[in-house]
CSV table of N, CA and C in Angstrom, one decimal:
chain,number,residue,atom,x,y,z
A,1361,UNK,N,-17.2,-12.4,4.5
A,1361,UNK,CA,-17.3,-11.0,5.0
A,1361,UNK,C,-18.8,-10.5,4.8
A,1362,UNK,N,-19.2,-9.7,5.7
A,1362,UNK,CA,-20.5,-9.2,5.7
A,1362,UNK,C,-20.6,-7.8,5.3
A,1363,UNK,N,-21.5,-7.4,4.4
A,1363,UNK,CA,-21.7,-6.0,3.9
A,1363,UNK,C,-22.8,-5.4,4.8
A,1364,UNK,N,-22.5,-4.2,5.3
A,1364,UNK,CA,-23.5,-3.5,6.1
A,1364,UNK,C,-23.6,-2.0,5.7
A,1365,UNK,N,-24.7,-1.4,6.0
A,1365,UNK,CA,-24.9,0.0,5.7
A,1365,UNK,C,-24.2,0.8,6.8
A,1366,UNK,N,-23.5,1.9,6.3
A,1366,UNK,CA,-22.8,2.7,7.3
A,1366,UNK,C,-23.0,4.2,6.8
A,1367,UNK,N,-24.0,4.8,7.3
A,1367,UNK,CA,-24.3,6.2,6.8
A,1367,UNK,C,-24.9,6.0,5.4
A,1368,UNK,N,-24.3,6.8,4.4
A,1368,UNK,CA,-24.7,6.7,3.0
A,1368,UNK,C,-23.8,5.7,2.3
A,1369,UNK,N,-22.9,5.0,3.0
A,1369,UNK,CA,-21.9,4.1,2.3
A,1369,UNK,C,-22.2,2.7,2.8
A,1370,UNK,N,-21.4,1.8,2.2
A,1370,UNK,CA,-21.5,0.4,2.6
A,1370,UNK,C,-20.1,0.0,3.2
A,1371,UNK,N,-20.1,-0.9,4.2
A,1371,UNK,CA,-18.9,-1.3,4.9
A,1371,UNK,C,-18.8,-2.8,4.9
A,1372,UNK,N,-17.6,-3.3,5.0
A,1372,UNK,CA,-17.5,-4.8,5.1
A,1372,UNK,C,-16.8,-5.0,6.5
A,1373,UNK,N,-17.2,-6.2,7.0
A,1373,UNK,CA,-16.6,-6.6,8.3
A,1373,UNK,C,-15.5,-7.7,7.9
A,1374,UNK,N,-14.3,-7.4,8.3
A,1374,UNK,CA,-13.2,-8.3,7.9
A,1374,UNK,C,-13.0,-9.3,9.1
A,1375,UNK,N,-12.9,-10.6,8.7
A,1375,UNK,CA,-12.7,-11.6,9.7
A,1375,UNK,C,-11.5,-11.4,10.5
A,1376,UNK,N,-11.5,-11.8,11.8
A,1376,UNK,CA,-10.4,-11.6,12.7
A,1376,UNK,C,-9.1,-12.3,12.2
A,1377,UNK,N,-9.2,-13.4,11.6
A,1377,UNK,CA,-8.0,-14.1,11.0
A,1377,UNK,C,-7.3,-13.3,10.0
A,1378,UNK,N,-8.1,-12.6,9.1
A,1378,UNK,CA,-7.5,-11.7,8.1
A,1378,UNK,C,-6.9,-10.5,8.8
A,1379,UNK,N,-7.5,-9.9,9.8
A,1379,UNK,CA,-7.0,-8.8,10.5
A,1379,UNK,C,-5.7,-9.1,11.1
A,1380,UNK,N,-5.6,-10.3,11.8
A,1380,UNK,CA,-4.3,-10.8,12.4
A,1380,UNK,C,-3.2,-11.0,11.3
A,1381,UNK,N,-3.6,-11.7,10.2
A,1381,UNK,CA,-2.7,-12.0,9.2
A,1381,UNK,C,-2.0,-10.8,8.6
A,1382,UNK,N,-2.9,-9.7,8.3
A,1382,UNK,CA,-2.4,-8.5,7.7
A,1382,UNK,C,-1.9,-7.5,8.8
A,1383,UNK,N,-2.0,-7.8,10.0
A,1383,UNK,CA,-1.6,-7.0,11.1
A,1383,UNK,C,-2.3,-5.6,11.0
A,1384,UNK,N,-3.7,-5.7,10.8
A,1384,UNK,CA,-4.5,-4.4,10.6
A,1384,UNK,C,-4.8,-3.9,12.0
A,1385,UNK,N,-5.0,-2.5,12.0
A,1385,UNK,CA,-5.5,-1.8,13.1
A,1385,UNK,C,-6.4,-0.7,12.6
A,1386,UNK,N,-7.2,-0.2,13.5
A,1386,UNK,CA,-8.1,0.9,13.1
A,1386,UNK,C,-7.4,2.1,12.5
A,1387,UNK,N,-7.9,2.5,11.4
A,1387,UNK,CA,-7.2,3.6,10.7
A,1387,UNK,C,-6.3,3.2,9.5
A,1388,UNK,N,-5.9,1.9,9.5
A,1388,UNK,CA,-5.1,1.5,8.4
A,1388,UNK,C,-5.8,1.6,7.0
A,1389,UNK,N,-5.1,1.9,6.0
A,1389,UNK,CA,-5.6,1.9,4.6
A,1389,UNK,C,-5.4,0.5,4.0
A,1390,UNK,N,-6.5,0.0,3.4
A,1390,UNK,CA,-6.4,-1.3,2.7
A,1390,UNK,C,-6.9,-1.1,1.2
A,1391,UNK,N,-6.4,-2.0,0.4
A,1391,UNK,CA,-6.9,-2.1,-1.0
A,1391,UNK,C,-7.7,-3.4,-1.1
A,1392,UNK,N,-8.9,-3.4,-1.7
A,1392,UNK,CA,-9.6,-4.6,-2.0
A,1392,UNK,C,-9.7,-4.7,-3.5
A,1393,UNK,N,-9.1,-5.9,-4.0
A,1393,UNK,CA,-9.0,-6.1,-5.4
A,1393,UNK,C,-9.9,-7.2,-5.8
A,1394,UNK,N,-10.6,-7.0,-6.9
A,1394,UNK,CA,-11.4,-8.1,-7.4
A,1394,UNK,C,-10.5,-9.0,-8.2
A,1395,UNK,N,-10.3,-10.2,-7.6
A,1395,UNK,CA,-9.4,-11.2,-8.3
A,1395,UNK,C,-10.1,-12.2,-9.2
A,1396,UNK,N,-11.4,-12.1,-9.2
A,1396,UNK,CA,-12.3,-12.9,-10.0
A,1396,UNK,C,-13.7,-12.6,-9.7
A,1397,UNK,N,-14.6,-13.3,-10.3
A,1397,UNK,CA,-16.0,-13.1,-10.1
A,1397,UNK,C,-16.5,-13.3,-8.6
A,1398,UNK,N,-15.8,-14.3,-8.0
A,1398,UNK,CA,-16.2,-14.6,-6.6
A,1398,UNK,C,-15.0,-14.6,-5.7
A,1399,UNK,N,-13.9,-13.9,-6.1
A,1399,UNK,CA,-12.7,-13.9,-5.3
A,1399,UNK,C,-12.2,-12.4,-5.1
A,1400,UNK,N,-11.8,-12.0,-3.9
A,1400,UNK,CA,-11.2,-10.7,-3.7
A,1400,UNK,C,-9.9,-10.9,-3.0
A,1401,UNK,N,-9.0,-10.0,-3.1
A,1401,UNK,CA,-7.8,-10.0,-2.4
A,1401,UNK,C,-7.8,-8.7,-1.5
A,1402,UNK,N,-7.3,-8.8,-0.3
A,1402,UNK,CA,-7.2,-7.6,0.5
A,1402,UNK,C,-5.7,-7.4,0.8
A,1403,UNK,N,-5.2,-6.1,0.6
A,1403,UNK,CA,-3.8,-5.8,0.8
A,1403,UNK,C,-3.8,-4.6,1.8
A,1404,UNK,N,-2.9,-4.6,2.7
A,1404,UNK,CA,-2.7,-3.5,3.6
A,1404,UNK,C,-1.8,-2.5,2.9
A,1405,UNK,N,-2.1,-1.2,2.9
A,1405,UNK,CA,-1.2,-0.2,2.4
A,1405,UNK,C,0.0,0.0,3.3
A,1406,UNK,N,1.2,0.0,2.8
A,1406,UNK,CA,2.3,0.2,3.6
A,1406,UNK,C,2.3,1.5,4.3
A,1407,UNK,N,2.8,1.6,5.5
A,1407,UNK,CA,2.9,2.9,6.3
A,1407,UNK,C,4.1,3.7,5.7
A,1408,UNK,N,4.1,5.0,5.9
A,1408,UNK,CA,5.3,5.8,5.4
A,1408,UNK,C,6.6,5.2,5.9
A,1409,UNK,N,6.7,4.7,7.1
A,1409,UNK,CA,7.9,4.1,7.6
A,1409,UNK,C,8.3,2.9,6.8
A,1410,UNK,N,7.3,2.1,6.4
A,1410,UNK,CA,7.6,0.9,5.6
A,1410,UNK,C,8.0,1.3,4.2
A,1411,UNK,N,7.4,2.3,3.6
A,1411,UNK,CA,7.9,2.8,2.3
A,1411,UNK,C,9.3,3.2,2.4
A,1412,UNK,N,9.7,4.0,3.4
A,1412,UNK,CA,11.1,4.4,3.6
A,1412,UNK,C,12.0,3.2,3.7
A,1413,UNK,N,11.6,2.2,4.5
A,1413,UNK,CA,12.4,1.0,4.6
A,1413,UNK,C,12.7,0.3,3.3
A,1414,UNK,N,11.6,0.3,2.4
A,1414,UNK,CA,11.8,-0.3,1.1
A,1414,UNK,C,12.7,0.5,0.3
A,1415,UNK,N,12.6,1.9,0.4
A,1415,UNK,CA,13.5,2.7,-0.4
A,1415,UNK,C,15.0,2.6,0.1
A,1416,UNK,N,15.2,2.4,1.4
A,1416,UNK,CA,16.5,2.2,1.9
A,1416,UNK,C,17.3,1.1,1.2
A,1417,UNK,N,16.6,0.1,0.7
A,1417,UNK,CA,17.2,-1.1,0.1
A,1417,UNK,C,18.0,-0.6,-1.2
A,1418,UNK,N,17.6,0.5,-1.8
A,1418,UNK,CA,18.2,1.0,-3.0
A,1418,UNK,C,19.3,2.0,-2.7
A,1419,UNK,N,19.6,2.3,-1.5
A,1419,UNK,CA,20.6,3.3,-1.1
A,1419,UNK,C,22.0,2.8,-1.6
A,1420,UNK,N,22.7,3.6,-2.3
A,1420,UNK,CA,24.0,3.2,-2.7
A,1420,UNK,C,24.1,2.4,-4.0
A,1421,UNK,N,23.0,2.3,-4.7
A,1421,UNK,CA,22.9,1.4,-5.9
A,1421,UNK,C,23.3,2.2,-7.2
A,1422,UNK,N,23.4,3.5,-7.1
A,1422,UNK,CA,23.8,4.3,-8.3
A,1422,UNK,C,25.3,4.2,-8.5
A,1423,UNK,N,25.8,4.3,-9.7
A,1423,UNK,CA,27.2,4.3,-10.0
A,1423,UNK,C,27.9,5.4,-9.2
A,1424,UNK,N,29.1,5.2,-8.8
A,1424,UNK,CA,29.8,6.2,-8.0
A,1424,UNK,C,30.0,7.5,-8.7
A,1425,UNK,N,30.1,7.5,-10.1
A,1425,UNK,CA,30.3,8.7,-10.8
A,1425,UNK,C,29.0,9.4,-11.3
A,1426,UNK,N,27.9,8.8,-10.9
A,1426,UNK,CA,26.6,9.4,-11.4
A,1426,UNK,C,26.3,10.7,-10.6
A,1427,UNK,N,25.9,11.7,-11.3
A,1427,UNK,CA,25.5,13.0,-10.7
A,1427,UNK,C,24.2,13.4,-11.3
A,1428,UNK,N,23.3,13.9,-10.4
A,1428,UNK,CA,22.0,14.4,-10.9
A,1428,UNK,C,22.2,15.8,-11.3
A,1429,UNK,N,21.8,16.1,-12.5
A,1429,UNK,CA,21.8,17.5,-13.1
A,1429,UNK,C,20.4,18.0,-13.2
A,1430,UNK,N,20.0,18.9,-12.3
A,1430,UNK,CA,18.7,19.5,-12.3
A,1430,UNK,C,18.4,20.2,-13.6
A,1431,UNK,N,19.3,21.0,-14.1
A,1431,UNK,CA,19.1,21.7,-15.3
A,1431,UNK,C,18.8,20.7,-16.5
A,1432,UNK,N,19.6,19.7,-16.6
A,1432,UNK,CA,19.4,18.7,-17.7
A,1432,UNK,C,18.0,18.0,-17.5
A,1433,UNK,N,17.7,17.7,-16.3
A,1433,UNK,CA,16.4,17.0,-16.0
A,1433,UNK,C,15.2,17.8,-16.4
A,1434,UNK,N,15.3,19.1,-16.2
A,1434,UNK,CA,14.2,20.1,-16.4
A,1434,UNK,C,14.3,20.7,-17.8
A,1435,UNK,N,15.3,20.3,-18.6
A,1435,UNK,CA,15.4,20.9,-20.0
A,1435,UNK,C,14.2,20.5,-20.8
A,1436,UNK,N,13.8,21.4,-21.7
A,1436,UNK,CA,12.7,21.0,-22.6
A,1436,UNK,C,13.2,20.8,-24.0
């Protein structure tokens, strides 16, 4: 990847193969993680729809008799 000046900031150019692999498009949020002294990992931030799809996997996993008590949850 190449680092370039962009206004007062620095930018990186992501190779096309990585863009395709992560299904990136303009405006997507990504995380770049230092995985070592010479290694980085790039992760695409999930979209709100993807977060909701992940949460849907947990639908119905609470016991049938479980009830949320707002007063108890907020008690000090």
